CSV table of C-alpha atoms and ligand atoms in Angstrom, one decimal:
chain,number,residue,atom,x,y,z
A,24,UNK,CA,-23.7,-56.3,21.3
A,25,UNK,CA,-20.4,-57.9,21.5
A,26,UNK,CA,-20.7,-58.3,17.2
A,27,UNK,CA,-21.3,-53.9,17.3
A,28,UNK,CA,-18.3,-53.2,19.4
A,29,UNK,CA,-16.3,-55.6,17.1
A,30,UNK,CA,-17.2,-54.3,14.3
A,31,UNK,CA,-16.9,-50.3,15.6
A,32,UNK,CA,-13.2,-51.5,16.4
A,33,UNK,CA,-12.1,-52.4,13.0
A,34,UNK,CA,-13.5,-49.3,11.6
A,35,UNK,CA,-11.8,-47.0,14.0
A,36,UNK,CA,-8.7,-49.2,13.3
A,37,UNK,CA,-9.1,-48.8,10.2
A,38,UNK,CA,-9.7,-45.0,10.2
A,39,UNK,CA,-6.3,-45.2,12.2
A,40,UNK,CA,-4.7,-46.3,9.1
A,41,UNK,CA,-6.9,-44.0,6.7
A,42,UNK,CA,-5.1,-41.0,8.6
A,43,UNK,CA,-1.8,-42.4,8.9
A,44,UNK,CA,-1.9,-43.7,5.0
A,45,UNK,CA,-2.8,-40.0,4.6
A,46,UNK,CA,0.3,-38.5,6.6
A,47,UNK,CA,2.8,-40.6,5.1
A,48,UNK,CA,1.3,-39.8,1.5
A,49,UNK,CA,1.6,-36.1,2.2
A,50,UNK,CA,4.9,-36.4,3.8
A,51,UNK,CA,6.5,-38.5,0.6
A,52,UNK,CA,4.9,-36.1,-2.0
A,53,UNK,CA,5.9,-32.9,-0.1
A,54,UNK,CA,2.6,-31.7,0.0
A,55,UNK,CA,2.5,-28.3,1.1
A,56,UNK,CA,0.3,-27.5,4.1
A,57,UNK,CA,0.3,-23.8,3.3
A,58,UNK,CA,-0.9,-24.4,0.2
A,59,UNK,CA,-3.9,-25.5,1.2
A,60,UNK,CA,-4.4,-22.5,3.6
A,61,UNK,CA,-6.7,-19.8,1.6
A,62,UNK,CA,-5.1,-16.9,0.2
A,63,UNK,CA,-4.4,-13.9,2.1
A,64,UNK,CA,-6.1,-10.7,0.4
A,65,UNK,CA,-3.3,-9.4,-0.8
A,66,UNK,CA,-2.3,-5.8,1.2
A,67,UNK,CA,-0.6,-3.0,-1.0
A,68,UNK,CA,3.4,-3.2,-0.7
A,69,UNK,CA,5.8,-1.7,2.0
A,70,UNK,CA,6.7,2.0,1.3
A,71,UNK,CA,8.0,3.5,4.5
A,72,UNK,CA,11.3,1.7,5.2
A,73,UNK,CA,14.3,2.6,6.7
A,74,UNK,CA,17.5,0.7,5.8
A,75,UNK,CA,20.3,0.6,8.3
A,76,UNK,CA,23.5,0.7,5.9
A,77,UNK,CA,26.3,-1.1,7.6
A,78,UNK,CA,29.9,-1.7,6.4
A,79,UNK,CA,30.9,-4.4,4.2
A,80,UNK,CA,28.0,-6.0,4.4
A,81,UNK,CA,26.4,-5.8,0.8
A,82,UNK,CA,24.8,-2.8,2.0
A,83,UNK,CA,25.4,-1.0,-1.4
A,84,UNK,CA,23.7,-3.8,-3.7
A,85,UNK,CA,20.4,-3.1,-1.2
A,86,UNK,CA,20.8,0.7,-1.5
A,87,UNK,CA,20.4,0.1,-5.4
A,88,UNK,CA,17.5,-1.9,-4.3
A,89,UNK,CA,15.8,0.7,-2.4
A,90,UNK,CA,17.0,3.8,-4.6
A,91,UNK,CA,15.4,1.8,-7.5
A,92,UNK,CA,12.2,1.0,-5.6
A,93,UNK,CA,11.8,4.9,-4.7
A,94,UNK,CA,12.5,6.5,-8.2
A,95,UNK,CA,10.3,4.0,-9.6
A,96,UNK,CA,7.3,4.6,-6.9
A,97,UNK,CA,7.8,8.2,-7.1
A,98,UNK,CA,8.6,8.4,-3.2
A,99,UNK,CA,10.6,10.6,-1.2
A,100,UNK,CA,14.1,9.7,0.5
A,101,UNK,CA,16.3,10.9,3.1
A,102,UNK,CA,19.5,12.3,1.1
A,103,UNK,CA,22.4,13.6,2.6
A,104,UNK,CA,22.8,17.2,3.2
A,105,UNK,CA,24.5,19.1,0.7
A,106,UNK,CA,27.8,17.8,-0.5
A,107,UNK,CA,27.7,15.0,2.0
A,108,UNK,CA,27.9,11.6,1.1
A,109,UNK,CA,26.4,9.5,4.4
A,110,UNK,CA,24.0,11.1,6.8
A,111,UNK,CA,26.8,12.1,9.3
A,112,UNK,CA,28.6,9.0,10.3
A,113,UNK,CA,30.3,8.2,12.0
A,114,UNK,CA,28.7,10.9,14.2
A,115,UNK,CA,25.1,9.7,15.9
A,116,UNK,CA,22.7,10.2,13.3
A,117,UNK,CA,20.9,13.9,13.8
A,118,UNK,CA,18.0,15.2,11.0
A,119,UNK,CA,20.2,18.0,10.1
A,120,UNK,CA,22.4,15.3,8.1
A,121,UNK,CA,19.0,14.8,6.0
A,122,UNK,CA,18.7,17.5,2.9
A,123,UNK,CA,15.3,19.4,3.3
A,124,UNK,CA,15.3,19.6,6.9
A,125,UNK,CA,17.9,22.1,8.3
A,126,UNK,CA,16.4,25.1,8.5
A,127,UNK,CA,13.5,23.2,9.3
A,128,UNK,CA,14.2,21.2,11.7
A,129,UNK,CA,11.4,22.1,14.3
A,130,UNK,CA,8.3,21.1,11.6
A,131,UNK,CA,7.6,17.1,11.2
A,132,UNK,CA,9.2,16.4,8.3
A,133,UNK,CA,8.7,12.4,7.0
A,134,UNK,CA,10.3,10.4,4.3
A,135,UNK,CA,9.5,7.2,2.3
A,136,UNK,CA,13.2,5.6,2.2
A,137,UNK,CA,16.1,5.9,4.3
A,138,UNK,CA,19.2,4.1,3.2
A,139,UNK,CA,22.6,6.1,3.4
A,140,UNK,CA,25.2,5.3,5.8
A,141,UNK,CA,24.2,6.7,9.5
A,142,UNK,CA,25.2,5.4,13.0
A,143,UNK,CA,21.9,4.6,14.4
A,144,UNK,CA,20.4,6.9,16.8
A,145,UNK,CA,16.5,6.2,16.8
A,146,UNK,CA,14.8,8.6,18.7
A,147,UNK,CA,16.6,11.3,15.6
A,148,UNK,CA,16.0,8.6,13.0
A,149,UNK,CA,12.3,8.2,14.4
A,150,UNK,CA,11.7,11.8,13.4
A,151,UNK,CA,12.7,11.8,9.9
A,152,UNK,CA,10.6,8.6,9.4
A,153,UNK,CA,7.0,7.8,9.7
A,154,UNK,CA,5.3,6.2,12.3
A,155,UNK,CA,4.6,2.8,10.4
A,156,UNK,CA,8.2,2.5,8.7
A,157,UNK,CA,9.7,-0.9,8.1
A,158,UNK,CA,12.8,-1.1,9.8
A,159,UNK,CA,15.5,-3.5,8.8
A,160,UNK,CA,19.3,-4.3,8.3
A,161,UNK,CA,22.2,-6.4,7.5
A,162,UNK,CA,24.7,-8.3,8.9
A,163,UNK,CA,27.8,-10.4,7.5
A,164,UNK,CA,29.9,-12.9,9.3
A,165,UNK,CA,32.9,-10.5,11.0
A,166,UNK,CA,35.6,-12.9,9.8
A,167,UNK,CA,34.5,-11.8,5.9
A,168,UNK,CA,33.1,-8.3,7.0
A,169,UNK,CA,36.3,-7.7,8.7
A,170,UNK,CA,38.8,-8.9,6.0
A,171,UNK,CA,36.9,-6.8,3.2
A,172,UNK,CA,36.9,-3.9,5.9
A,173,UNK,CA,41.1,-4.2,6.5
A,174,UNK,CA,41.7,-4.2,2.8
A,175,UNK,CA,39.1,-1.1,1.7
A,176,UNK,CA,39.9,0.8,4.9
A,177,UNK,CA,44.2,0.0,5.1
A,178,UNK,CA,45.0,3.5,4.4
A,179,UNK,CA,42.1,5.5,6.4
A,180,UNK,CA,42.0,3.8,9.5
A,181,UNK,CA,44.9,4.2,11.8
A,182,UNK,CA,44.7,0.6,13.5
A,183,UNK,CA,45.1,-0.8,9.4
A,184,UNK,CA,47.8,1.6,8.2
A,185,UNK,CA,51.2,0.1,9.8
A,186,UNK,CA,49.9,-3.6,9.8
A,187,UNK,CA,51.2,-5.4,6.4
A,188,UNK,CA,48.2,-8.1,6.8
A,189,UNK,CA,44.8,-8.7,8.4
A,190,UNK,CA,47.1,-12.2,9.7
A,191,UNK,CA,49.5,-9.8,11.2
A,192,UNK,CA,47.2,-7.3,12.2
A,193,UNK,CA,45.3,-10.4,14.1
A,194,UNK,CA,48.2,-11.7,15.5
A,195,UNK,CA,48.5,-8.5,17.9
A,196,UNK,CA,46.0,-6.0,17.7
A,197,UNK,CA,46.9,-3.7,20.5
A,198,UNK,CA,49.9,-3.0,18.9
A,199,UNK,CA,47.9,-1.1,16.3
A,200,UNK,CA,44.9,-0.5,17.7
A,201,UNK,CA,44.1,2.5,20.0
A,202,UNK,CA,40.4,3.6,19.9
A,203,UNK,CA,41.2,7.0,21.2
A,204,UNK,CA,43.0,8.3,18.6
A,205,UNK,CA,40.8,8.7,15.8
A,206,UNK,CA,37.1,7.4,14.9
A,207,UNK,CA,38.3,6.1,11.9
A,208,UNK,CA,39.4,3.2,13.7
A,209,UNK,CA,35.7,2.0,13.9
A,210,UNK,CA,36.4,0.1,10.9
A,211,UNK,CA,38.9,-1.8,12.9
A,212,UNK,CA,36.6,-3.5,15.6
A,213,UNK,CA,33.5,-4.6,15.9
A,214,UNK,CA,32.3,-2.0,12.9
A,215,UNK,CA,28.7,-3.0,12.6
A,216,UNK,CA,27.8,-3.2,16.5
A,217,UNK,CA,29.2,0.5,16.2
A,218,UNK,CA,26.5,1.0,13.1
A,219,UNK,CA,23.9,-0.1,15.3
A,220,UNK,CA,24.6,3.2,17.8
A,221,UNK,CA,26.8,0.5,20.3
A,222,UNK,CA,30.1,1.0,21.7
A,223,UNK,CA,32.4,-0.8,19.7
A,224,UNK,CA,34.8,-1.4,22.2
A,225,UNK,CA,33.0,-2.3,25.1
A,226,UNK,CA,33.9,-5.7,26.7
A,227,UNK,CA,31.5,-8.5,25.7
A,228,UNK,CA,30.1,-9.0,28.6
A,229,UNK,CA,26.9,-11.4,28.7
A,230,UNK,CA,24.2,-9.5,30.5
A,231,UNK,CA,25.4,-6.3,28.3
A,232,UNK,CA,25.4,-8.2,25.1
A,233,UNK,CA,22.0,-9.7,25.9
A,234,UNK,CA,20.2,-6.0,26.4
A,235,UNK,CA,21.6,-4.8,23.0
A,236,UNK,CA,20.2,-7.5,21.5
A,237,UNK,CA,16.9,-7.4,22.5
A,238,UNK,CA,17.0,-3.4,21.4
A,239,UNK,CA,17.7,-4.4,18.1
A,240,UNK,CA,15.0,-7.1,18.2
A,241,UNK,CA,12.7,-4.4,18.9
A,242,UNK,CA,13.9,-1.4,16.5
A,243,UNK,CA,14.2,-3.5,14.0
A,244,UNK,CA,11.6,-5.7,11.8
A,245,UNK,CA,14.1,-7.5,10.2
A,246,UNK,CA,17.8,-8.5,10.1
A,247,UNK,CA,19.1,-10.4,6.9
A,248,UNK,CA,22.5,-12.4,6.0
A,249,UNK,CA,24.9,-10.9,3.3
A,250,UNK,CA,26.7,-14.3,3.5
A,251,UNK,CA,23.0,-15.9,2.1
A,252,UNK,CA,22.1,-13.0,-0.1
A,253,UNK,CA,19.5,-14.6,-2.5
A,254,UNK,CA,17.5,-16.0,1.0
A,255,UNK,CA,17.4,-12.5,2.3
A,256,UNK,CA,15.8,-11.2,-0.7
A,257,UNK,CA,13.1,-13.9,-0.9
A,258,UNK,CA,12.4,-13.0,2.7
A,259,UNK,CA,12.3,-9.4,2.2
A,260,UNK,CA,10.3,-9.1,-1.1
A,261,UNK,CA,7.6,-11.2,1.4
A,262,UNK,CA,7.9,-8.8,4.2
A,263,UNK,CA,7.5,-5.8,2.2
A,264,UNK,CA,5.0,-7.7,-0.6
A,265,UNK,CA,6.9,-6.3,-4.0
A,266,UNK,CA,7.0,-7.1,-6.9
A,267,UNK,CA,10.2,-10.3,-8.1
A,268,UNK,CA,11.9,-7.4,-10.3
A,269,UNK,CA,12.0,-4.8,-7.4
A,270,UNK,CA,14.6,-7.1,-5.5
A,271,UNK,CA,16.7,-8.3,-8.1
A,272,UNK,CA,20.2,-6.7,-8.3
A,273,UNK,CA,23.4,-6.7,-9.8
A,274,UNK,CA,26.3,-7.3,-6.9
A,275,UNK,CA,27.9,-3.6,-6.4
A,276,UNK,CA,31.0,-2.8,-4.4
A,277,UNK,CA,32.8,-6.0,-5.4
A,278,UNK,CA,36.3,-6.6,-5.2
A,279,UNK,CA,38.2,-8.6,-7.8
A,280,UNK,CA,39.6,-11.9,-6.2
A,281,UNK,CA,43.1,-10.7,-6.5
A,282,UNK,CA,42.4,-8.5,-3.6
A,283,UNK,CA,40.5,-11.1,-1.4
A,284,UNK,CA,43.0,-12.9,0.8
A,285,UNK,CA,42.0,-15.9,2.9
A,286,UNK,CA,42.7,-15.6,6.5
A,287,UNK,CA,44.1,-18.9,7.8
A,288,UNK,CA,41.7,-20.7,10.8
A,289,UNK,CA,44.0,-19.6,13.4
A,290,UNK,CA,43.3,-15.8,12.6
A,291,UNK,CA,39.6,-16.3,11.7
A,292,UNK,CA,39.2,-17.4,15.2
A,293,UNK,CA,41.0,-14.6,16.1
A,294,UNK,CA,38.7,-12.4,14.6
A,295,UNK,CA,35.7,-13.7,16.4
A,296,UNK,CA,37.7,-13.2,19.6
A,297,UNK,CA,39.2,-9.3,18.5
A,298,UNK,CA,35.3,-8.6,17.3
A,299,UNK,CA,33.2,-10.6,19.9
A,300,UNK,CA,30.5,-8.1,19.9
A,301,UNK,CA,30.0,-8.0,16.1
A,302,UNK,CA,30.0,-12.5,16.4
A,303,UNK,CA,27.1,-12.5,19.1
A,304,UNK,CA,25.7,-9.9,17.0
A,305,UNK,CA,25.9,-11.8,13.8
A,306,UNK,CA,25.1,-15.5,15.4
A,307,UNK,CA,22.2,-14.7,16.8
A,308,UNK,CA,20.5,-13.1,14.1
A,309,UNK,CA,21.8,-15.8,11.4
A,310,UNK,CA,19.8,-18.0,14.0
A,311,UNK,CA,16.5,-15.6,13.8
A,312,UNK,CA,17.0,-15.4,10.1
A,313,UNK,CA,16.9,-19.0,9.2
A,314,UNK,CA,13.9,-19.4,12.1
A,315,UNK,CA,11.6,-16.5,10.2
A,316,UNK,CA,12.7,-18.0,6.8
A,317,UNK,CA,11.3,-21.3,7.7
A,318,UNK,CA,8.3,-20.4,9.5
A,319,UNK,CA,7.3,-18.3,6.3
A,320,UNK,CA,8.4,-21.1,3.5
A,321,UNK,CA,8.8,-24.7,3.5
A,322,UNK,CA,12.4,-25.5,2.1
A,323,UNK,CA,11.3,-26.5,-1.3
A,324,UNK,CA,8.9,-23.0,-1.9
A,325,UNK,CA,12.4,-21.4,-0.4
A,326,UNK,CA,14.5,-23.2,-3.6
A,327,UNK,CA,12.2,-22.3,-5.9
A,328,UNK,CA,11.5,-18.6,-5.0
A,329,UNK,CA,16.0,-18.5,-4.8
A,330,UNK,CA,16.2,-20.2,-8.2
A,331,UNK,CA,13.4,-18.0,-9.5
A,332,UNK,CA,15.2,-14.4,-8.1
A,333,UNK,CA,18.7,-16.3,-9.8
A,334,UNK,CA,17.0,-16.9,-13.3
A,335,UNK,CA,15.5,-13.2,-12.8
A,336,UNK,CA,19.0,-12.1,-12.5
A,337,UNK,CA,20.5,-13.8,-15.5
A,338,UNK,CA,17.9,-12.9,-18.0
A,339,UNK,CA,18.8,-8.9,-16.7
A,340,UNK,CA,22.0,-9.5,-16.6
A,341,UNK,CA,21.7,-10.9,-20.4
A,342,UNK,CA,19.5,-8.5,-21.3
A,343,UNK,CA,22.0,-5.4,-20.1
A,344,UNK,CA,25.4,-6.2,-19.4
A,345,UNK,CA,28.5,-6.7,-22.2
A,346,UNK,CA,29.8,-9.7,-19.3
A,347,UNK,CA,28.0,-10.8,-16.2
A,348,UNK,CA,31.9,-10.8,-15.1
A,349,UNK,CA,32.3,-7.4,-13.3
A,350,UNK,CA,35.0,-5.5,-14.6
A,351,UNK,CA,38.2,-3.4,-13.7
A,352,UNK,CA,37.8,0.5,-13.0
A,353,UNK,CA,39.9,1.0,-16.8
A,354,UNK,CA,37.9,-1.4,-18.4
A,355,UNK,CA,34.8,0.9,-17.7
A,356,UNK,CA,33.8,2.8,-20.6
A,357,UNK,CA,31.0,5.0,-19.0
A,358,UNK,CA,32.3,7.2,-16.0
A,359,UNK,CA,29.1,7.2,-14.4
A,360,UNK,CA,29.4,3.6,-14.0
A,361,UNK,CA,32.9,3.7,-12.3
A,362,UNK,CA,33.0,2.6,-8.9
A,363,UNK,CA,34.9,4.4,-6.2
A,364,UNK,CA,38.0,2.9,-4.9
A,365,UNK,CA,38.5,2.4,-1.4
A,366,UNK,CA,42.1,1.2,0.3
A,367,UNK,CA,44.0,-1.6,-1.3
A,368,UNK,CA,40.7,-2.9,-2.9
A,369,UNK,CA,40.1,-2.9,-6.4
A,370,UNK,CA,36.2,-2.1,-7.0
A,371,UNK,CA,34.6,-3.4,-9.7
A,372,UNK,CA,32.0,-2.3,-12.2
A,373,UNK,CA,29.8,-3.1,-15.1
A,374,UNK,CA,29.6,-2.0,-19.1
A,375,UNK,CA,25.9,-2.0,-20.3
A,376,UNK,CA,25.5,-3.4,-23.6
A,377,UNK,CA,25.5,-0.8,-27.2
A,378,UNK,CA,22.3,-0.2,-28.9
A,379,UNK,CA,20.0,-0.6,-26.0
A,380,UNK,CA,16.0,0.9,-26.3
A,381,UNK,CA,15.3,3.9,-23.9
A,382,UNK,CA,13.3,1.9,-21.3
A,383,UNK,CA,15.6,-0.4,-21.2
A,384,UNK,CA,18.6,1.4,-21.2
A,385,UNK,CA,16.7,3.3,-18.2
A,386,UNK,CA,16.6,0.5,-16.1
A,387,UNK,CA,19.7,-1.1,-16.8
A,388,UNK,CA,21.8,2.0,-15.8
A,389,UNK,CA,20.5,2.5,-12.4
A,390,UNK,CA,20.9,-1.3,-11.9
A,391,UNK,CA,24.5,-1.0,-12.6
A,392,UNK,CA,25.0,2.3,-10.9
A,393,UNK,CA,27.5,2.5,-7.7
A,394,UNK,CA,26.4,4.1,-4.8
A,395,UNK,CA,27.8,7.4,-5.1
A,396,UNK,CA,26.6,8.2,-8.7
A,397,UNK,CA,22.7,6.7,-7.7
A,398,UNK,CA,23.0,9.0,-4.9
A,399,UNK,CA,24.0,12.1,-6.8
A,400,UNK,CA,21.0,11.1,-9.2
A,401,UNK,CA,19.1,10.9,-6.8
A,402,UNK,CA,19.2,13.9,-5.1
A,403,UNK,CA,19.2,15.7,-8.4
A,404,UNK,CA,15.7,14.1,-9.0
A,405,UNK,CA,14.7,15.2,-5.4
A,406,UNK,CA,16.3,18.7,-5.0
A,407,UNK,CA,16.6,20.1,-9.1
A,408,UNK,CA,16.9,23.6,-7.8
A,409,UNK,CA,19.8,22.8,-5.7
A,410,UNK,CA,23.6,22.3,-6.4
A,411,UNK,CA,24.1,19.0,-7.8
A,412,UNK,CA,26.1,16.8,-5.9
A,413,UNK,CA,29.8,17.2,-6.4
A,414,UNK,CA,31.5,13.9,-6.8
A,415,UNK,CA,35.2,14.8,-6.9
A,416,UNK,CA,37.1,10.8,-8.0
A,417,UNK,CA,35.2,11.2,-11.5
A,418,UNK,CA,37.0,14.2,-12.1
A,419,UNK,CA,40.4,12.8,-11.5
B,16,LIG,N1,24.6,-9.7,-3.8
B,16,LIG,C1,25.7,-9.8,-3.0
B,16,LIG,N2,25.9,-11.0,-2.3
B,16,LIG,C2,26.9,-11.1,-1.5
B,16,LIG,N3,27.9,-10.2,-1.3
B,16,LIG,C3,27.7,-9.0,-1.9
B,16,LIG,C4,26.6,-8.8,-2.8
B,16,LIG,N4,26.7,-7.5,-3.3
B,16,LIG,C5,27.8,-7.0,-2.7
B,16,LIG,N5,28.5,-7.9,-1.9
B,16,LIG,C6,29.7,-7.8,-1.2
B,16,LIG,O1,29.5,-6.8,-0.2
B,16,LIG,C7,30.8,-6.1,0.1
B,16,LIG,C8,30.5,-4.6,-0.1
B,16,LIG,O2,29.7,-4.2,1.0
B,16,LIG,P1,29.1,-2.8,1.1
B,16,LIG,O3,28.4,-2.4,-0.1
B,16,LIG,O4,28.2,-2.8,2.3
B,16,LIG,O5,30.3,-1.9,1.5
B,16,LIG,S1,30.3,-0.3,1.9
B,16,LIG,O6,30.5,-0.3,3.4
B,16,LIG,O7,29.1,0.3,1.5
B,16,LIG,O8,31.6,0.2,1.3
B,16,LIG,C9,31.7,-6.6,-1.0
B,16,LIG,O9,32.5,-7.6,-0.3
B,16,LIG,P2,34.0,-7.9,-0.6
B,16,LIG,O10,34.1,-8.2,-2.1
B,16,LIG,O11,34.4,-9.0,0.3
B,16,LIG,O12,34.7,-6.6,-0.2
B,16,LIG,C10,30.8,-7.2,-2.0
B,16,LIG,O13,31.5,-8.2,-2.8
């Protein structure tokens, strides 16, 4: 009896160090548990989605995205009215900004894509927009958001115009900034709480902040990170299950360097105390970003999907620009491909390479296209019996 027991001792021992052996083997070749998990059947990709556009956020580099995905999946999107450019900001979003629905407002109307600029108003939004539409957004960290902000916006907003720097500006804000003299001055303070349908200069009280939040945790399907671009795109090419090429982009809207200026720490502290409702915004969902990136990929699947959208990006890059390096507005040969200049900023652009095939040539344009060309095309595609869309800097 006492030779049985023994012996069922040294095998459970010794099935003790079977599974640890095990463990530790897995753990020091990174075996990946969810490989081992059976594959999902694999459900048809995301087609309803609305984008929330905020400011100075890469916002335009995800409109080419979506633009891009529509055209290309023959699906309908929710352009501006008429010679509008945004769908009424920085008025509360209302259908009769959308094209195709003024006179009739009253009928259900629904869309595939919306992506223009709007101040988000979701009962109005939730009419132009089907039932099952992906919602999801973007946020950048307010000290970056706010200095791109100060130099595009320095001669439209108010609260920019008399202050020689963001430092200065920083140093005293009240002295420039009064919110009841014009809406421009959204730009000014806490701009992408005020995209989200907040008030913008409400104080940043706890309880208040915390209800906010959880409104946008339950609009919205997702929130990504401009300041971890490439992360956001693996994420979102999982959440709406497309294809590697439909999220790879060239960077629109960029400035050249010369017009980035680098706040000192005692100002970018200041900014997280002048925009405190835009911070909590942006730190808590960096912190549910990087918690839904790592539940859905283990960090080396998250490397390799990054380094595989990056290589992506090159090879198009290659295959249709003269230089990667974005270029100057007179260095721009094609006039469809100049961006518009905003402020102080100098916006950059791309020149596609001579000699290029028609397929290829097709694809490489609208990758390169800035916002308010794509969105002229767009509508053109859309509406063909209508008045094209006027855009008056390409006539200058
Ligand atoms: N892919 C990618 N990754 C990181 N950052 C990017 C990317 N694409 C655009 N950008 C930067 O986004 C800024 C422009 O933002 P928006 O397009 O949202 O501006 S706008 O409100 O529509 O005018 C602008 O920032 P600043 O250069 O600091 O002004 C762009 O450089």
């Amino acid at each position: 009896m006492s030779i049985l027991r023994g012996t069922q001792r040294s095998f459970q021992v010794a099935l003790w160090f079977l599974v640890l052996a095990v463990f530790l083997l897995v753990g020091f070749l990174h075996v990946d548990f969810r490989l081992l998990k059976p594959d999902k059947v694999q459900e048809p990709p995301v087609t309803n989605i609305m984008f929330l556009k905020t400011h100075k956020t890469a916002s335009s580099t995800i409109l080419n995205i979506l633009y891009r995905f529509s055209e290309s999946h023959n699906l309908s999107t929710a352009l501006p009215e008429g010679s509008r450019v945004h769908l009424g900001y920085p008025w509360f979003f209302v259908t009769r900004y959308v094209e195709g629905l003024k006179q009739d407002a009253h009928l259900q109307h629904h869309f595939n894509i919306m992506c223009n600029h709007l101040r988000f108003n979701y009962p109005e939004v939730q009419k132009v927009m089907p039932r099952d539409t992906f919602y999801f957004s973007i946020l950048r960290n307010p000290v970056f958001q706010l200095e791109s902000s100060f130099i595009y916006y320095k001669d439209y907003a108010p609260a920019f115009q008399r202050a020689k720097s963001l430092d200065e500006f920083l140093a005293d804000p009240w002295k420039y900034y009064n919110a009841s003299v014009s809406l421009k001055n959204v730009y000014a303070k806490n701009n992408m709480w005020f995209d989200f349908g907040f008030d913008n200069n409400a104080p940043a009280d706890m309880d208040y902040v915390r209800k906010r939040l959880a409104e946008v945790e339950q609009r919205f399907h997702l929130v990504l990170i401009a300041d971890y671009f490439d992360e956001s795109m693996v994420l979102l090419r999982r959440r709406l299950r497309w294809q590697l090429d439909d999220v790879v982009s060239f960077k629109l809207n960029v400035r050249s360097q010369s017009t980035v200026s680098h706040l000192t720490p005692e100002s970018q502290e200041r900014v997280r105390h002048w925009c405190a409702l835009d911070w909590q915004l942006y730190q808590h969902f960096n912190r549910t970003f990087w918690t839904q990136l790592h539940a859905e990929l283990s960090p080396r699947q998250l490397t390799e999907e990054v380094e595989q959208l990056r290589e992506r990006q090159r090879e198009l890059m290659a295959l249709c620009l003269q230089d990667p390096e974005p270029k100057n507005l007179t260095h721009i040969d094609d006039q469809n491909l100049r961006p518009y200049q905003g402020g102080k900023a100098n916006i950059l652009g791309y020149n596609l390479r001579h000699g290029l095939d028609t397929t290829t040539l097709h694809i490489c344009q609208r990758m390169a296209m800035p916002e308010l060309q794509h969105m002229a095309h767009m509508y053109s595609l859309q509406f063909p019996d209508k008045t094209p869309k006027d855009i008056p800097f390409l006539k200058k």
